């Protein structure tokens, strides 16, 4: 089946907001007496805010009432948003704008498939919103990656089958989700973190949509 659509994860693929999530989660974890390293942050990539905080609490052997959990997550999000509000187009990762310009010129349909409830704001701030026919994010989903829901909703919104779409992901949970959903997969990162991705790049600099399509088409 011919490839007709690209579905992009946001954090770690189009922009590097992982560093802001790290900063805010570390501040929150330390404030409740839990250590939080960059390696810990790697394990949270692609997971929802709630699932991320549950893991931090588990790693620190902590528990707290549901209401207090909500307050802490709001606090983390406020700290995160302070950094997001200062974002602009200069934070789009290398090669992305050229890659998306070319994909659009080729008539490839594009959707966002992100766990982040802050995705619309980040797309506005960076100007990336212009590329997307559909934006599926944590506001529309009920199941977190590795569940394929976010990508299946993206394919549906674009009117394509999963087999006709390529998912670009930087997280293991996201690659799992795409494989389960029947999508073709491009990993962005290092092989150690994304062993299951069909093809892998450190970033999309100097990579073209045609190269991706030819590598993924038998
Ligand atoms: P928020 P993605 C994910 O975005 C991040 O990778 C993950 O670290 C974060 O916890 C999640 O969004 C939720 O984000 O707190 O902004 O709703 O990689 O799926 O684009
Ligand atoms: Mg990501």
Coordinates of N, CA and C and ligand atoms in Angstrom, one line a residue:
X1 N 0.8 -1.2 0.0 CA 0.0 0.0 0.0 C 0.9 1.3 0.0
X2 N 0.5 2.2 -0.8 CA 1.4 3.4 -0.9 C 1.3 4.3 0.4
X3 N 2.4 4.9 0.7 CA 2.4 5.8 1.9 C 1.8 7.2 1.5
X4 N 0.7 7.5 2.2 CA 0.0 8.8 2.0 C 0.0 9.8 3.1
X5 N 0.5 9.3 4.3 CA 0.4 10.2 5.4 C 1.6 10.0 6.4
X6 N 1.9 11.1 7.1 CA 2.9 11.1 8.2 C 2.2 11.6 9.4
X7 N 2.5 10.8 10.5 CA 1.9 11.3 11.8 C 3.1 11.5 12.8
X8 N 3.2 12.7 13.3 CA 4.4 13.1 14.1 C 4.1 13.2 15.5
X9 N 4.9 12.6 16.4 CA 5.0 12.9 17.8 C 5.5 14.3 17.9
X10 N 5.2 14.9 19.0 CA 5.7 16.3 19.2 C 7.0 16.4 20.0
X11 N 6.9 16.1 21.3 CA 8.1 16.3 22.1 C 9.2 15.3 21.7
X12 N 10.3 15.8 21.4 CA 11.5 14.9 21.0 C 11.6 14.6 19.5
X13 N 10.5 15.0 18.8 CA 10.6 14.8 17.3 C 10.6 16.1 16.6
X14 N 9.6 17.0 16.9 CA 9.5 18.3 16.3 C 10.2 19.4 17.1
X15 N 10.1 19.2 18.4 CA 10.7 20.2 19.3 C 11.3 19.5 20.5
X16 N 12.3 20.1 21.2 CA 12.9 19.5 22.3 C 12.3 20.0 23.6
X17 N 11.1 19.6 23.9 CA 10.5 20.0 25.1 C 10.8 19.1 26.3
X18 N 11.5 17.9 25.9 CA 11.9 17.0 27.0 C 12.7 17.7 28.0
X19 N 13.5 18.6 27.6 CA 14.4 19.3 28.6 C 13.5 20.2 29.6
X20 N 12.4 20.7 29.1 CA 11.5 21.4 30.0 C 10.8 20.5 30.9
X21 N 10.3 19.4 30.3 CA 9.6 18.4 31.2 C 10.6 17.9 32.3
X22 N 11.9 17.7 31.9 CA 12.9 17.2 32.9 C 13.0 18.3 34.0
X23 N 13.2 19.5 33.6 CA 13.4 20.6 34.6 C 12.2 20.6 35.6
X24 N 11.0 20.6 35.0 CA 9.8 20.7 35.9 C 9.6 19.5 36.7
X25 N 9.8 18.3 36.2 CA 9.6 17.1 37.0 C 10.6 17.0 38.0
X26 N 11.9 17.4 37.7 CA 12.9 17.3 38.7 C 12.6 18.2 39.9
X27 N 12.2 19.4 39.5 CA 11.8 20.4 40.6 C 10.7 19.8 41.5
X28 N 9.7 19.2 40.9 CA 8.6 18.7 41.7 C 9.1 17.5 42.5
X29 N 9.8 16.5 41.8 CA 10.3 15.3 42.5 C 11.1 15.7 43.8
X30 N 12.1 16.6 43.5 CA 13.0 17.1 44.6 C 12.2 17.7 45.8
X31 N 11.1 18.4 45.4 CA 10.3 19.1 46.4 C 9.6 18.2 47.3
X32 N 9.4 16.9 46.8 CA 8.7 15.9 47.7 C 9.8 14.8 48.2
X33 N 11.1 15.2 48.0 CA 12.1 14.3 48.5 C 12.4 13.1 47.7
X34 N 12.2 13.2 46.4 CA 12.5 12.1 45.5 C 13.6 12.5 44.5
X35 N 14.6 11.7 44.3 CA 15.6 12.0 43.3 C 15.0 11.8 41.9
X36 N 15.6 12.6 41.0 CA 15.1 12.5 39.6 C 16.2 12.8 38.6
X37 N 16.6 11.8 37.9 CA 17.8 11.9 37.0 C 17.3 12.0 35.5
X38 N 18.3 12.4 34.7 CA 18.0 12.5 33.2 C 17.6 11.1 32.7
X39 N 18.1 10.0 33.3 CA 17.8 8.7 32.9 C 16.3 8.4 33.2
X40 N 15.9 8.9 34.4 CA 14.5 8.7 34.8 C 13.6 9.4 33.8
X41 N 14.0 10.6 33.4 CA 13.2 11.4 32.5 C 13.0 10.6 31.1
X42 N 14.0 9.9 30.7 CA 14.0 9.2 29.5 C 12.8 8.2 29.5
X43 N 12.6 7.6 30.7 CA 11.5 6.6 30.9 C 10.1 7.2 30.8
X44 N 10.1 8.5 31.0 CA 8.7 9.2 31.0 C 8.3 9.6 29.6
X45 N 9.3 9.6 28.7 CA 9.0 10.2 27.4 C 7.8 9.5 26.7
X46 N 6.8 10.3 26.3 CA 5.6 9.7 25.6 C 4.5 9.3 26.6
X47 N 4.8 9.2 27.9 CA 3.8 8.8 28.8 C 2.9 10.1 29.2
X48 N 1.7 9.8 29.6 CA 0.9 11.0 30.0 C 1.4 11.6 31.3
X49 N 0.9 12.8 31.6 CA 1.3 13.5 32.8 C 1.0 12.6 34.1
X50 N -0.2 12.0 34.1 CA -0.6 11.2 35.2 C 0.3 10.0 35.4
X51 N 0.5 9.3 34.3 CA 1.3 8.0 34.3 C 2.8 8.4 34.7
X52 N 3.2 9.6 34.3 CA 4.6 10.0 34.7 C 4.7 10.2 36.2
X53 N 3.7 10.9 36.7 CA 3.8 11.2 38.1 C 3.6 10.0 39.0
X54 N 2.8 9.1 38.5 CA 2.6 7.8 39.2 C 4.0 7.0 39.3
X55 N 4.7 7.1 38.2 CA 6.0 6.4 38.2 C 7.0 7.1 39.2
X56 N 7.0 8.4 39.2 CA 7.9 9.1 40.1 C 7.6 8.8 41.5
X57 N 6.3 8.7 41.8 CA 5.9 8.4 43.2 C 6.3 7.0 43.5
X58 N 6.2 6.1 42.6 CA 6.6 4.7 42.8 C 8.1 4.6 43.0
X59 N 8.9 5.2 42.1 CA 10.3 5.2 42.3 C 10.8 5.7 43.7
X60 N 10.0 6.7 44.2 CA 10.4 7.3 45.4 C 9.7 6.7 46.6
X61 N 9.0 5.6 46.4 CA 8.2 4.9 47.4 C 7.3 5.8 48.2
X62 N 6.6 6.7 47.4 CA 5.7 7.7 48.1 C 4.3 7.4 47.6
X63 N 3.4 7.8 48.5 CA 2.0 7.9 48.0 C 1.4 9.1 48.5
X64 N 0.3 9.6 47.9 CA -0.4 10.8 48.4 C -1.8 10.8 47.9
X65 N -2.7 11.5 48.6 CA -4.1 11.5 48.3 C -4.3 12.0 46.9
X66 N -5.4 11.6 46.2 CA -5.6 12.0 44.8 C -5.7 13.5 44.6
X67 N -6.3 14.2 45.6 CA -6.4 15.7 45.5 C -5.0 16.3 45.5
X68 N -4.1 15.9 46.4 CA -2.8 16.4 46.5 C -2.0 16.1 45.2
X69 N -2.2 14.9 44.6 CA -1.6 14.5 43.4 C -1.9 15.5 42.3
X70 N -3.2 15.8 42.2 CA -3.7 16.8 41.2 C -3.0 18.1 41.4
X71 N -2.9 18.6 42.6 CA -2.3 19.9 42.9 C -0.8 19.9 42.5
X72 N -0.1 18.8 42.8 CA 1.3 18.7 42.4 C 1.5 18.7 40.9
X73 N 0.6 18.0 40.2 CA 0.7 17.9 38.7 C 0.4 19.3 38.1
X74 N -0.5 20.0 38.7 CA -0.8 21.4 38.2 C 0.4 22.3 38.4
X75 N 1.1 22.1 39.5 CA 2.2 22.9 39.8 C 3.3 22.6 38.8
X76 N 3.6 21.3 38.6 CA 4.6 20.9 37.5 C 4.2 21.6 36.2
X77 N 2.9 21.5 35.9 CA 2.5 22.0 34.6 C 2.7 23.6 34.5
X78 N 2.5 24.2 35.6 CA 2.7 25.7 35.6 C 4.2 26.0 35.4
X79 N 5.1 25.3 36.0 CA 6.5 25.5 35.8 C 6.9 25.2 34.3
X80 N 6.3 24.1 33.8 CA 6.6 23.7 32.4 C 6.1 24.8 31.5
X81 N 4.9 25.3 31.7 CA 4.3 26.3 30.8 C 5.1 27.6 30.8
X82 N 5.7 27.9 32.0 CA 6.6 29.1 32.0 C 7.6 29.0 30.9
X83 N 8.2 27.8 30.8 CA 9.2 27.7 29.8 C 8.6 27.6 28.3
X84 N 7.5 26.9 28.2 CA 6.8 26.8 26.9 C 6.4 28.1 26.3
X85 N 5.9 29.0 27.2 CA 5.5 30.3 26.7 C 6.6 31.1 26.1
X86 N 7.8 30.8 26.4 CA 8.9 31.6 25.9 C 9.4 30.9 24.5
X87 N 8.8 29.9 24.1 CA 9.2 29.2 22.9 C 8.9 30.0 21.6
X88 N 9.7 29.8 20.6 CA 9.4 30.3 19.2 C 9.9 29.4 18.2
X89 N 9.9 29.8 16.9 CA 10.3 28.9 15.8 C 11.8 28.4 15.9
X90 N 12.6 29.2 16.6 CA 14.0 28.8 16.8 C 14.1 27.4 17.5
X91 N 13.1 27.0 18.1 CA 13.1 25.7 18.9 C 12.7 24.5 18.1
X92 N 12.3 24.7 16.8 CA 12.0 23.6 15.9 C 13.3 22.8 15.7
X93 N 13.2 21.5 15.8 CA 14.5 20.7 15.7 C 15.1 20.7 14.3
X94 N 16.4 20.5 14.2 CA 17.1 20.6 12.9 C 16.4 19.8 11.8
X95 N 16.2 20.4 10.6 CA 15.7 19.6 9.5 C 14.2 19.5 9.4
X96 N 13.5 19.8 10.5 CA 12.1 19.6 10.5 C 11.3 20.5 9.5
X97 N 11.6 21.8 9.5 CA 10.9 22.7 8.6 C 11.0 22.3 7.1
X98 N 12.3 22.0 6.7 CA 12.5 21.6 5.3 C 11.8 20.3 5.0
X99 N 11.9 19.4 5.9 CA 11.2 18.0 5.8 C 9.7 18.2 5.6
X100 N 9.1 19.0 6.4 CA 7.6 19.2 6.4 C 7.2 20.0 5.2
X101 N 8.0 21.0 4.8 CA 7.7 21.8 3.5 C 7.7 20.8 2.3
X102 N 8.7 19.9 2.3 CA 8.7 19.0 1.1 C 7.6 18.0 1.2
X103 N 7.3 17.5 2.4 CA 6.2 16.5 2.5 C 4.9 17.2 2.0
X104 N 4.7 18.4 2.5 CA 3.4 19.1 2.1 C 3.4 19.3 0.6
X105 N 4.5 19.7 0.0 CA 4.6 19.9 -1.5 C 4.3 18.6 -2.2
X106 N 4.6 17.5 -1.6 CA 4.3 16.2 -2.3 C 2.9 15.7 -2.1
X107 N 2.1 16.5 -1.3 CA 0.7 16.1 -1.0 C 0.5 15.1 0.1
X108 N 1.6 14.9 0.9 CA 1.5 13.9 2.0 C 0.6 14.6 3.1
X109 N -0.4 13.8 3.6 CA -1.2 14.4 4.7 C -0.5 14.3 6.0
X110 N -0.6 15.3 6.8 CA 0.1 15.3 8.1 C -0.7 15.5 9.3
X111 N -0.5 14.7 10.4 CA -1.2 14.9 11.6 C -0.2 14.8 12.8
X112 N -0.6 15.4 13.9 CA 0.1 15.3 15.1 C -0.5 14.2 16.0
X113 N 0.4 13.4 16.6 CA -0.1 12.4 17.5 C 0.7 12.5 18.8
X114 N 0.3 13.3 19.7 CA 1.1 13.6 20.9 C 0.3 13.3 22.2
X115 N 1.0 12.9 23.2 CA 0.4 12.7 24.5 C 0.1 14.0 25.3
X116 N 0.8 15.1 24.8 CA 0.8 16.3 25.5 C -0.5 17.1 25.4
X117 N -1.1 17.5 26.6 CA -2.2 18.4 26.6 C -1.8 19.8 26.2
X118 N -0.5 20.1 26.2 CA 0.0 21.4 25.8 C 0.4 21.5 24.4
X119 N 0.1 20.5 23.6 CA 0.5 20.4 22.2 C 0.0 21.6 21.4
X120 N -1.3 22.0 21.5 CA -1.8 23.1 20.7 C -1.0 24.4 20.9
X121 N -0.7 24.7 22.2 CA 0.1 25.9 22.5 C 1.5 25.8 21.9
X122 N 2.1 24.7 22.0 CA 3.5 24.6 21.5 C 3.5 24.7 19.9
X123 N 2.4 24.2 19.3 CA 2.3 24.3 17.8 C 2.1 25.8 17.4
X124 N 1.3 26.5 18.2 CA 1.1 27.9 17.9 C 2.4 28.7 18.1
X125 N 3.1 28.5 19.2 CA 4.3 29.2 19.6 C 5.4 29.1 18.6
X126 N 5.5 27.9 18.0 CA 6.6 27.6 17.1 C 6.2 27.8 15.6
X127 N 4.9 28.0 15.4 CA 4.4 28.1 14.0 C 4.2 26.8 13.3
X128 N 4.4 25.7 13.9 CA 4.3 24.4 13.3 C 2.8 24.0 12.9
X129 N 1.9 24.7 13.5 CA 0.5 24.4 13.3 C 0.1 24.4 11.9
X130 N 0.8 25.3 11.1 CA 0.5 25.4 9.6 C 0.6 24.1 8.8
X131 N 1.3 23.1 9.3 CA 1.5 21.9 8.5 C 0.4 20.9 8.7
X132 N -0.4 21.0 9.8 CA -1.2 19.9 10.2 C -2.7 20.0 9.7
X133 N -3.1 18.9 9.1 CA -4.6 18.7 8.8 C -5.3 18.3 10.0
X134 N -4.6 17.6 11.0 CA -5.3 17.1 12.2 C -4.3 17.1 13.3
X135 N -4.8 17.5 14.5 CA -4.0 17.5 15.7 C -4.7 16.7 16.7
X136 N -4.1 15.5 17.1 CA -4.6 14.6 18.1 C -3.6 14.7 19.3
X137 N -4.1 15.0 20.4 CA -3.2 15.2 21.6 C -3.9 14.7 22.8
X138 N -3.2 14.9 24.0 CA -3.7 14.4 25.2 C -5.1 14.9 25.6
X139 N -5.6 15.9 24.9 CA -7.0 16.4 25.2 C -8.1 15.5 24.6
X140 N -7.7 14.8 23.5 CA -8.7 13.9 22.8 C -8.6 12.5 23.2
X141 N -7.5 12.1 23.8 CA -7.3 10.6 24.0 C -7.7 10.2 25.5
X142 N -8.0 9.0 25.6 CA -8.3 8.4 26.9 C -7.3 7.4 27.3
X143 N -6.5 6.9 26.3 CA -5.5 5.9 26.6 C -4.1 6.4 26.2
X144 N -3.2 6.1 27.1 CA -1.8 6.6 26.9 C -1.0 5.7 26.0
X145 N 0.0 6.2 25.2 CA 0.9 5.3 24.6 C 1.5 4.4 25.7
X146 N 1.8 3.1 25.5 CA 1.8 2.4 24.2 C 0.5 1.9 23.6
X147 N -0.6 2.4 24.1 CA -1.9 2.1 23.4 C -1.9 2.9 22.1
X148 N -2.3 2.3 21.0 CA -2.3 3.0 19.7 C -3.3 4.1 19.5
X149 N -4.2 4.3 20.4 CA -5.3 5.2 20.2 C -5.0 6.6 19.5
X150 N -4.0 7.2 20.0 CA -3.6 8.6 19.5 C -3.3 8.5 18.0
X151 N -2.6 7.5 17.6 CA -2.3 7.4 16.2 C -3.4 6.9 15.3
X152 N -4.3 6.0 15.9 CA -5.5 5.6 15.2 C -6.4 6.7 14.9
X153 N -6.6 7.6 15.9 CA -7.4 8.8 15.7 C -6.8 9.7 14.7
X154 N -5.5 9.8 14.7 CA -4.8 10.6 13.7 C -5.1 10.1 12.3
X155 N -4.9 8.8 12.1 CA -5.1 8.2 10.7 C -6.6 8.4 10.3
X156 N -7.5 8.2 11.3 CA -8.9 8.4 11.0 C -9.2 9.8 10.5
X157 N -8.7 10.8 11.2 CA -8.9 12.2 10.9 C -8.3 12.5 9.5
X158 N -7.3 11.8 9.1 CA -6.7 12.1 7.8 C -7.3 11.3 6.7
X159 N -8.1 10.3 7.1 CA -8.8 9.4 6.1 C -7.9 8.4 5.5
X160 N -6.9 7.9 6.2 CA -6.0 6.9 5.7 C -6.0 5.7 6.6
X161 N -5.5 4.5 6.1 CA -5.4 3.3 6.9 C -4.0 3.4 7.6
X162 N -3.9 2.7 8.7 CA -2.5 2.7 9.4 C -1.4 2.3 8.4
X163 N -1.7 1.3 7.6 CA -0.7 0.8 6.7 C -0.2 1.8 5.7
X164 N -0.9 2.9 5.5 CA -0.6 3.9 4.6 C 0.1 5.1 5.3
X165 N 0.4 5.0 6.6 CA 0.9 6.1 7.3 C 2.2 5.7 8.1
X166 N 3.1 6.7 8.2 CA 4.3 6.5 8.9 C 4.3 7.3 10.2
X167 N 4.6 6.7 11.3 CA 4.7 7.4 12.6 C 6.1 7.7 12.9
X168 N 6.4 9.0 13.3 CA 7.7 9.4 13.7 C 7.7 9.6 15.2
X169 N 8.5 8.9 15.9 CA 8.5 8.8 17.3 C 9.9 8.8 18.0
X170 N 10.0 9.4 19.1 CA 11.3 9.4 19.9 C 11.2 8.5 21.1
X171 N 10.0 8.0 21.4 CA 9.9 7.2 22.7 C 9.6 5.7 22.4
X172 N 10.0 4.9 23.3 CA 9.8 3.5 23.1 C 8.3 3.2 23.2
X173 N 7.6 3.9 24.2 CA 6.1 3.7 24.3 C 5.4 4.1 23.0
X174 N 5.9 5.1 22.3 CA 5.3 5.6 21.1 C 5.6 4.6 19.9
X175 N 6.8 4.1 19.8 CA 7.1 3.1 18.8 C 6.2 1.9 19.0
X176 N 6.1 1.4 20.2 CA 5.2 0.3 20.6 C 3.8 0.5 20.1
X177 N 3.3 1.8 20.4 CA 1.9 2.2 20.1 C 1.7 2.1 18.5
X178 N 2.7 2.6 17.8 CA 2.6 2.6 16.3 C 2.6 1.2 15.8
X179 N 3.5 0.4 16.3 CA 3.5 -1.0 15.8 C 2.2 -1.7 16.1
X180 N 1.7 -1.6 17.3 CA 0.4 -2.2 17.6 C -0.7 -1.7 16.7
X181 N -0.6 -0.5 16.4 CA -1.7 0.1 15.5 C -1.6 -0.3 14.1
X182 N -0.4 -0.9 13.7 CA -0.2 -1.3 12.3 C 0.4 -0.3 11.4
X183 N 1.1 0.7 12.0 CA 1.7 1.8 11.3 C 3.2 1.4 10.9
X184 N 3.7 2.1 9.9 CA 5.1 2.0 9.7 C 5.8 3.0 10.6
X185 N 7.1 2.7 11.0 CA 7.7 3.4 12.1 C 9.1 4.0 11.7
X186 N 9.2 5.3 12.1 CA 10.6 5.9 12.0 C 10.9 6.3 13.5
X187 N 12.0 5.8 14.0 CA 12.5 6.2 15.3 C 13.4 7.4 15.2
X188 N 13.3 8.3 16.1 CA 14.2 9.5 16.2 C 15.0 9.3 17.5
X189 N 16.3 9.0 17.4 CA 17.0 8.8 18.6 C 18.2 7.8 18.4
X190 N 18.5 7.1 19.4 CA 19.6 6.1 19.3 C 19.0 4.7 19.4
X191 N 19.7 3.7 18.8 CA 19.2 2.4 18.7 C 18.9 1.8 20.1
X192 N 19.8 2.1 21.1 CA 19.6 1.5 22.4 C 18.2 1.9 23.0
X193 N 17.7 3.0 22.7 CA 16.4 3.5 23.2 C 15.2 3.0 22.4
X194 N 15.5 2.7 21.1 CA 14.4 2.4 20.1 C 14.7 1.2 19.3
X195 N 14.9 0.0 20.0 CA 15.3 -1.1 19.2 C 14.2 -1.6 18.2
X196 N 13.0 -1.3 18.4 CA 11.9 -1.8 17.6 C 11.5 -1.0 16.4
X197 N 12.1 0.2 16.3 CA 11.8 1.1 15.1 C 12.2 0.5 13.8
X198 N 11.4 0.6 12.8 CA 11.8 0.0 11.5 C 13.0 0.6 10.9
X199 N 13.0 2.0 10.9 CA 14.2 2.7 10.6 C 14.5 3.8 11.6
X200 N 15.7 4.2 11.7 CA 16.1 5.1 12.8 C 17.0 6.2 12.3
X201 N 16.8 7.4 12.8 CA 17.7 8.6 12.5 C 17.9 9.3 13.8
X202 N 19.1 10.0 13.9 CA 19.3 10.8 15.1 C 18.4 12.0 15.1
X203 N 18.2 12.6 13.9 CA 17.3 13.6 13.7 C 16.9 13.6 12.2
X204 N 16.1 14.6 11.7 CA 15.7 14.5 10.3 C 16.5 15.5 9.4
X205 N 17.6 16.0 10.0 CA 18.4 16.9 9.2 C 19.0 16.2 8.0
X206 N 18.8 16.8 6.8 CA 19.3 16.3 5.5 C 18.6 15.0 5.1
X207 N 17.5 14.7 5.7 CA 16.7 13.5 5.4 C 15.5 14.0 4.6
X208 N 15.1 13.3 3.5 CA 13.9 13.8 2.7 C 12.7 12.8 2.9
X209 N 11.5 13.3 2.7 CA 10.4 12.3 2.7 C 10.5 11.2 1.7
X210 N 11.1 11.5 0.5 CA 11.3 10.5 -0.5 C 12.2 9.4 0.0
X211 N 13.3 9.7 0.7 CA 14.2 8.7 1.3 C 13.4 7.8 2.2
X212 N 12.6 8.4 3.1 CA 11.9 7.6 4.1 C 10.9 6.7 3.4
X213 N 10.2 7.2 2.4 CA 9.2 6.4 1.7 C 9.9 5.2 0.9
X214 N 11.0 5.5 0.3 CA 11.7 4.4 -0.4 C 12.2 3.3 0.5
X215 N 12.7 3.8 1.7 CA 13.2 2.8 2.7 C 12.1 1.9 3.3
X216 N 10.9 2.5 3.3 CA 9.8 1.8 4.0 C 8.8 1.1 3.0
X217 N 9.1 1.2 1.7 CA 8.2 0.6 0.7 C 9.0 -0.6 0.1
X218 N 8.4 -1.7 0.1 CA 9.1 -2.9 -0.4 C 9.3 -2.8 -1.9
Ligands
LIG1 P1 1.7 17.3 29.1 P2 4.8 13.5 23.2 C1 4.6 13.7 25.8 O1 4.6 14.3 24.5 C2 5.9 13.8 26.5 O2 6.9 13.0 25.8 C3 5.8 13.3 27.9 O3 7.1 13.4 28.5 C4 4.7 14.1 28.6 O4 4.6 13.6 29.9 C5 3.4 14.0 27.9 O5 3.6 14.5 26.6 C6 2.3 14.8 28.5 O6 2.6 16.1 28.4 O7 2.1 17.3 30.6 O8 2.2 18.5 28.4 O9 0.3 17.0 28.9 O10 6.2 13.0 23.2 O11 3.7 12.4 23.1 O12 4.5 14.6 22.1
LIG2 MG1 8.0 12.2 22.2

